[in-house]
Amino acid sequence: RAPSDPELVARAMQDTILLAACGPHETLPHNADFPADLFTACLTTPIRMALTVFCKKSLLKDEGVTADLIDRIPGKHNDRKTMLGELNWIFTAITDTIAWNVLPRPLFQKLFRQDLLIASLFRNFLLAERIMHTANCAPLSYPELPPTYQHHMWQAWDLAAEMCLAQLPGLLVGDPGAEFQPSTFFSEQLTAFEVWLEHGNEKKPPPEQLPIVLQVLLSQSYRLRALVLLGRFLDMGSWAVELALSV
């Protein structure tokens, strides 16, 4: 018998995390273009699923970019100098940014900063929500998250994916002159943050690029520029320091 005391239920659920593929009155998608378990595929192989779904609606499918090529993307997830590593890094930056801008700060800290595995699952859950929404399914979670499938940062993901995938056929045919050209995503986000610094203040909405600025401190290529911009932001006052610590 389920407890009837709301406070008792709340305490019991305090450390509970649930992820579900759809609501009780929805039907899971049955589509030959998708894996049989689309939700699990999004949670466990997010880059492959994100690129596969994007490619199906992109003009790149007419340029020879197929699911087989996507499976052969060169590189490693943890090597940012490769295409696969670059895409993984961008995906992490975008999903973190969406979560930080949409979720209450305490919930963001709980789900995206306290445990690496849970953070990875919830980043991938945001992707699952976006993809499964196209199949008329709305994945559910506890704690409940607000809808993020229409967040404009997903457009930045689509652009970065297109720029990388457009290079894929040339890289895989063994052309000795073909070299992977990194995405301009991080440079563009730093520029957007710089624009905010020119016009933003404590009374205006916080800079949505702040999680990305802090993330690129790990990259030698962007570190100096990011440090200069971050220093300018922190000089705005204690509110800016608190905002940076919330990331």
CSV table of C-alpha atoms in Angstrom, one decimal:
chain,number,residue,atom,x,y,z
A,1,ARG,CA,0.0,0.0,0.0
A,2,ALA,CA,1.4,3.4,-1.0
A,3,PRO,CA,1.9,5.9,1.8
A,4,SER,CA,-0.7,8.7,1.9
A,5,ASP,CA,1.4,11.3,3.7
A,6,PRO,CA,2.7,13.7,1.1
A,7,GLU,CA,5.7,14.6,3.2
A,8,LEU,CA,6.6,11.0,3.6
A,9,VAL,CA,6.4,10.4,-0.1
A,10,ALA,CA,8.5,13.5,-0.8
A,11,ARG,CA,11.2,12.2,1.6
A,12,ALA,CA,11.1,8.8,0.0
A,13,MET,CA,11.5,10.2,-3.5
A,14,GLN,CA,14.2,12.7,-2.5
A,15,ASP,CA,17.1,10.6,-3.9
A,16,THR,CA,15.0,8.9,-6.6
A,17,ILE,CA,15.8,9.4,-10.3
A,18,LEU,CA,13.5,8.0,-13.0
A,19,LEU,CA,13.7,8.2,-16.8
A,20,ALA,CA,10.8,7.0,-18.9
A,21,ALA,CA,10.4,6.8,-22.7
A,22,CYS,CA,6.9,8.2,-22.8
A,23,GLY,CA,3.7,9.1,-20.9
A,24,PRO,CA,1.1,6.6,-19.8
A,25,HIS,CA,-1.2,7.4,-22.7
A,26,GLU,CA,1.4,7.5,-25.4
A,27,THR,CA,2.6,4.8,-27.8
A,28,LEU,CA,6.3,4.1,-28.4
A,29,PRO,CA,7.4,4.9,-32.0
A,30,HIS,CA,7.6,2.0,-34.5
A,31,ASN,CA,9.6,3.4,-37.4
A,32,ALA,CA,12.0,1.5,-39.6
A,33,ASP,CA,14.3,4.5,-39.7
A,34,PHE,CA,14.9,4.3,-35.9
A,35,PRO,CA,16.2,1.6,-33.6
A,36,ALA,CA,13.6,-0.6,-31.9
A,37,ASP,CA,14.3,1.1,-28.6
A,38,LEU,CA,14.8,4.7,-29.6
A,39,PHE,CA,14.8,6.0,-26.1
A,40,THR,CA,17.6,3.7,-24.9
A,41,ALA,CA,19.6,4.4,-28.1
A,42,CYS,CA,19.5,8.1,-27.3
A,43,LEU,CA,20.6,7.5,-23.7
A,44,THR,CA,23.5,5.2,-24.6
A,45,THR,CA,24.7,6.3,-28.0
A,46,PRO,CA,23.7,10.0,-28.2
A,47,ILE,CA,26.2,11.3,-30.8
A,48,ARG,CA,25.3,8.5,-33.2
A,49,MET,CA,21.5,9.0,-32.7
A,50,ALA,CA,21.8,12.8,-32.9
A,51,LEU,CA,23.7,12.7,-36.2
A,52,THR,CA,21.6,9.9,-37.7
A,53,VAL,CA,18.4,11.8,-37.1
A,54,PHE,CA,19.9,15.1,-38.2
A,55,CYS,CA,21.2,13.5,-41.4
A,56,LYS,CA,17.8,12.2,-42.4
A,57,LYS,CA,16.3,15.7,-42.5
A,58,SER,CA,19.5,17.3,-44.0
A,59,LEU,CA,20.6,17.9,-47.6
A,60,LEU,CA,23.7,16.0,-46.6
A,61,LYS,CA,21.9,12.7,-47.3
A,62,ASP,CA,22.1,13.6,-50.9
A,63,GLU,CA,25.9,14.2,-50.6
A,64,GLY,CA,26.7,10.7,-49.7
A,65,VAL,CA,26.5,11.0,-45.9
A,66,THR,CA,24.8,7.8,-44.7
A,67,ALA,CA,24.3,5.9,-41.5
A,68,ASP,CA,27.3,3.7,-42.4
A,69,LEU,CA,29.6,6.7,-42.7
A,70,ILE,CA,28.3,8.0,-39.4
A,71,ASP,CA,29.3,4.7,-37.8
A,72,ARG,CA,32.8,5.3,-39.1
A,73,ILE,CA,33.4,8.8,-37.8
A,74,PRO,CA,37.1,9.0,-37.1
A,75,GLY,CA,38.5,9.7,-33.6
A,76,LYS,CA,37.8,9.1,-30.0
A,77,HIS,CA,35.2,10.6,-27.7
A,78,ASN,CA,37.8,12.0,-25.4
A,79,ASP,CA,40.1,13.4,-28.1
A,80,ARG,CA,38.9,16.9,-28.9
A,81,LYS,CA,41.3,17.1,-31.9
A,82,THR,CA,39.3,14.5,-33.8
A,83,MET,CA,35.9,14.8,-35.4
A,84,LEU,CA,34.2,12.4,-32.9
A,85,GLY,CA,35.8,14.1,-29.9
A,86,GLU,CA,34.9,17.6,-31.3
A,87,LEU,CA,31.2,16.6,-31.7
A,88,ASN,CA,31.1,15.0,-28.3
A,89,TRP,CA,32.6,18.2,-26.7
A,90,ILE,CA,30.1,20.4,-28.5
A,91,PHE,CA,27.2,18.1,-27.5
A,92,THR,CA,28.2,18.3,-23.9
A,93,ALA,CA,28.6,22.1,-24.0
A,94,ILE,CA,25.1,22.5,-25.6
A,95,THR,CA,23.2,20.2,-23.3
A,96,ASP,CA,24.9,21.7,-20.2
A,97,THR,CA,24.1,25.2,-21.4
A,98,ILE,CA,20.4,24.3,-22.1
A,99,ALA,CA,20.1,22.7,-18.7
A,100,TRP,CA,21.8,25.6,-16.8
A,101,ASN,CA,19.6,28.2,-18.6
A,102,VAL,CA,16.3,26.3,-18.1
A,103,LEU,CA,16.5,24.4,-14.7
A,104,PRO,CA,16.4,25.9,-11.2
A,105,ARG,CA,20.0,26.2,-10.0
A,106,PRO,CA,19.7,23.6,-7.2
A,107,LEU,CA,18.2,21.1,-9.6
A,108,PHE,CA,20.9,21.8,-12.1
A,109,GLN,CA,23.6,21.2,-9.5
A,110,LYS,CA,21.9,18.0,-8.4
A,111,LEU,CA,21.5,16.4,-11.8
A,112,PHE,CA,24.4,17.8,-13.8
A,113,ARG,CA,27.2,18.4,-11.3
A,114,GLN,CA,27.1,15.9,-8.4
A,115,ASP,CA,27.6,12.6,-10.4
A,116,LEU,CA,29.2,12.1,-13.8
A,117,LEU,CA,27.0,9.2,-14.8
A,118,ILE,CA,23.8,10.9,-13.8
A,119,ALA,CA,24.9,14.1,-15.6
A,120,SER,CA,25.6,12.1,-18.8
A,121,LEU,CA,22.2,10.4,-18.6
A,122,PHE,CA,20.4,13.7,-18.2
A,123,ARG,CA,22.3,15.3,-21.0
A,124,ASN,CA,21.3,12.4,-23.2
A,125,PHE,CA,17.7,12.6,-21.9
A,126,LEU,CA,17.5,16.2,-23.3
A,127,LEU,CA,18.4,14.7,-26.7
A,128,ALA,CA,15.9,11.9,-26.3
A,129,GLU,CA,13.2,14.5,-25.6
A,130,ARG,CA,14.1,16.4,-28.7
A,131,ILE,CA,14.2,13.3,-31.0
A,132,MET,CA,11.2,11.5,-29.6
A,133,HIS,CA,9.0,14.6,-29.7
A,134,THR,CA,9.2,14.2,-33.5
A,135,ALA,CA,7.6,10.8,-33.0
A,136,ASN,CA,4.8,12.3,-30.8
A,137,CYS,CA,6.3,11.0,-27.6
A,138,ALA,CA,7.2,13.0,-24.5
A,139,PRO,CA,9.8,11.3,-22.3
A,140,LEU,CA,9.3,11.7,-18.6
A,141,SER,CA,11.7,12.1,-15.7
A,142,TYR,CA,11.8,12.4,-12.0
A,143,PRO,CA,12.7,15.0,-10.9
A,144,GLU,CA,10.6,16.6,-13.6
A,145,LEU,CA,12.3,18.8,-16.2
A,146,PRO,CA,10.7,21.6,-18.2
A,147,PRO,CA,10.5,21.0,-22.0
A,148,THR,CA,13.8,21.8,-23.7
A,149,TYR,CA,13.2,20.3,-27.2
A,150,GLN,CA,12.6,23.8,-28.8
A,151,HIS,CA,15.5,25.5,-27.1
A,152,HIS,CA,17.4,27.6,-29.7
A,153,MET,CA,20.8,26.1,-28.7
A,154,TRP,CA,19.7,23.0,-30.6
A,155,GLN,CA,20.0,25.0,-33.8
A,156,ALA,CA,23.7,25.6,-32.9
A,157,TRP,CA,24.0,21.8,-32.6
A,158,ASP,CA,22.5,21.3,-36.0
A,159,LEU,CA,24.9,23.8,-37.5
A,160,ALA,CA,27.9,22.2,-35.9
A,161,ALA,CA,26.8,18.7,-36.9
A,162,GLU,CA,26.3,19.9,-40.5
A,163,MET,CA,29.8,21.5,-40.7
A,164,CYS,CA,31.4,18.3,-39.4
A,165,LEU,CA,29.4,15.8,-41.4
A,166,ALA,CA,30.0,17.7,-44.6
A,167,GLN,CA,33.7,16.8,-44.2
A,168,LEU,CA,33.1,13.1,-43.5
A,169,PRO,CA,33.1,11.7,-47.0
A,170,GLY,CA,36.4,13.3,-47.9
A,171,LEU,CA,38.0,12.2,-44.7
A,172,LEU,CA,37.0,8.6,-45.1
A,173,VAL,CA,38.0,8.1,-48.8
A,174,GLY,CA,41.6,8.4,-47.8
A,175,ASP,CA,42.3,11.7,-49.6
A,176,PRO,CA,45.8,12.7,-48.4
A,177,GLY,CA,44.9,16.4,-48.7
A,178,ALA,CA,41.8,16.1,-46.5
A,179,GLU,CA,42.2,17.4,-42.9
A,180,PHE,CA,39.5,17.8,-40.3
A,181,GLN,CA,38.6,21.4,-39.8
A,182,PRO,CA,37.4,22.1,-36.3
A,183,SER,CA,33.9,23.6,-35.8
A,184,THR,CA,33.6,27.4,-35.3
A,185,PHE,CA,31.1,26.7,-32.5
A,186,PHE,CA,33.2,27.6,-29.5
A,187,SER,CA,34.7,30.7,-31.1
A,188,GLU,CA,31.2,31.9,-32.0
A,189,GLN,CA,30.0,31.3,-28.5
A,190,LEU,CA,32.9,33.3,-27.0
A,191,THR,CA,32.0,36.1,-29.4
A,192,ALA,CA,28.4,36.0,-28.2
A,193,PHE,CA,29.6,36.2,-24.6
A,194,GLU,CA,31.8,39.2,-25.5
A,195,VAL,CA,28.8,40.9,-27.0
A,196,TRP,CA,26.8,40.3,-23.8
A,197,LEU,CA,29.7,41.9,-21.8
A,198,GLU,CA,29.3,45.1,-23.8
A,199,HIS,CA,25.6,45.5,-22.9
A,200,GLY,CA,24.8,43.2,-20.0
A,201,ASN,CA,24.5,43.9,-16.3
A,202,GLU,CA,23.1,42.5,-13.1
A,203,LYS,CA,19.5,43.5,-14.0
A,204,LYS,CA,19.5,41.8,-17.4
A,205,PRO,CA,19.2,38.1,-18.1
A,206,PRO,CA,22.5,36.2,-17.3
A,207,PRO,CA,24.8,35.3,-20.3
A,208,GLU,CA,23.6,32.0,-21.5
A,209,GLN,CA,27.1,31.2,-22.8
A,210,LEU,CA,28.6,31.1,-19.3
A,211,PRO,CA,28.8,27.3,-19.1
A,212,ILE,CA,30.6,27.2,-22.4
A,213,VAL,CA,33.1,29.9,-21.4
A,214,LEU,CA,34.0,27.9,-18.3
A,215,GLN,CA,34.2,24.6,-20.3
A,216,VAL,CA,36.6,26.0,-22.9
A,217,LEU,CA,39.1,26.9,-20.2
A,218,LEU,CA,40.1,23.2,-20.5
A,219,SER,CA,41.2,23.8,-24.1
A,220,GLN,CA,44.6,25.3,-24.9
A,221,SER,CA,43.2,26.8,-28.1
A,222,TYR,CA,40.6,29.0,-26.4
A,223,ARG,CA,41.9,29.3,-22.8
A,224,LEU,CA,43.5,32.7,-23.1
A,225,ARG,CA,40.5,34.4,-24.7
A,226,ALA,CA,38.1,32.7,-22.3
A,227,LEU,CA,40.2,33.8,-19.3
A,228,VAL,CA,40.2,37.4,-20.4
A,229,LEU,CA,36.4,37.4,-21.0
A,230,LEU,CA,35.7,35.6,-17.7
A,231,GLY,CA,37.9,38.1,-15.9
A,232,ARG,CA,35.8,40.9,-17.3
A,233,PHE,CA,32.6,39.2,-16.3
A,234,LEU,CA,33.8,38.5,-12.7
A,235,ASP,CA,34.8,42.2,-12.4
A,236,MET,CA,31.2,43.1,-12.7
A,237,GLY,CA,30.6,42.3,-9.0
A,238,SER,CA,29.8,39.6,-6.5
A,239,TRP,CA,26.6,38.6,-8.3
A,240,ALA,CA,28.8,37.6,-11.3
A,241,VAL,CA,31.0,35.5,-9.1
A,242,GLU,CA,27.9,33.7,-7.6
A,243,LEU,CA,26.6,33.1,-11.1
A,244,ALA,CA,29.9,31.6,-12.3
A,245,LEU,CA,29.9,29.3,-9.2
A,246,SER,CA,26.4,28.1,-10.0
A,247,VAL,CA,27.8,26.5,-13.2
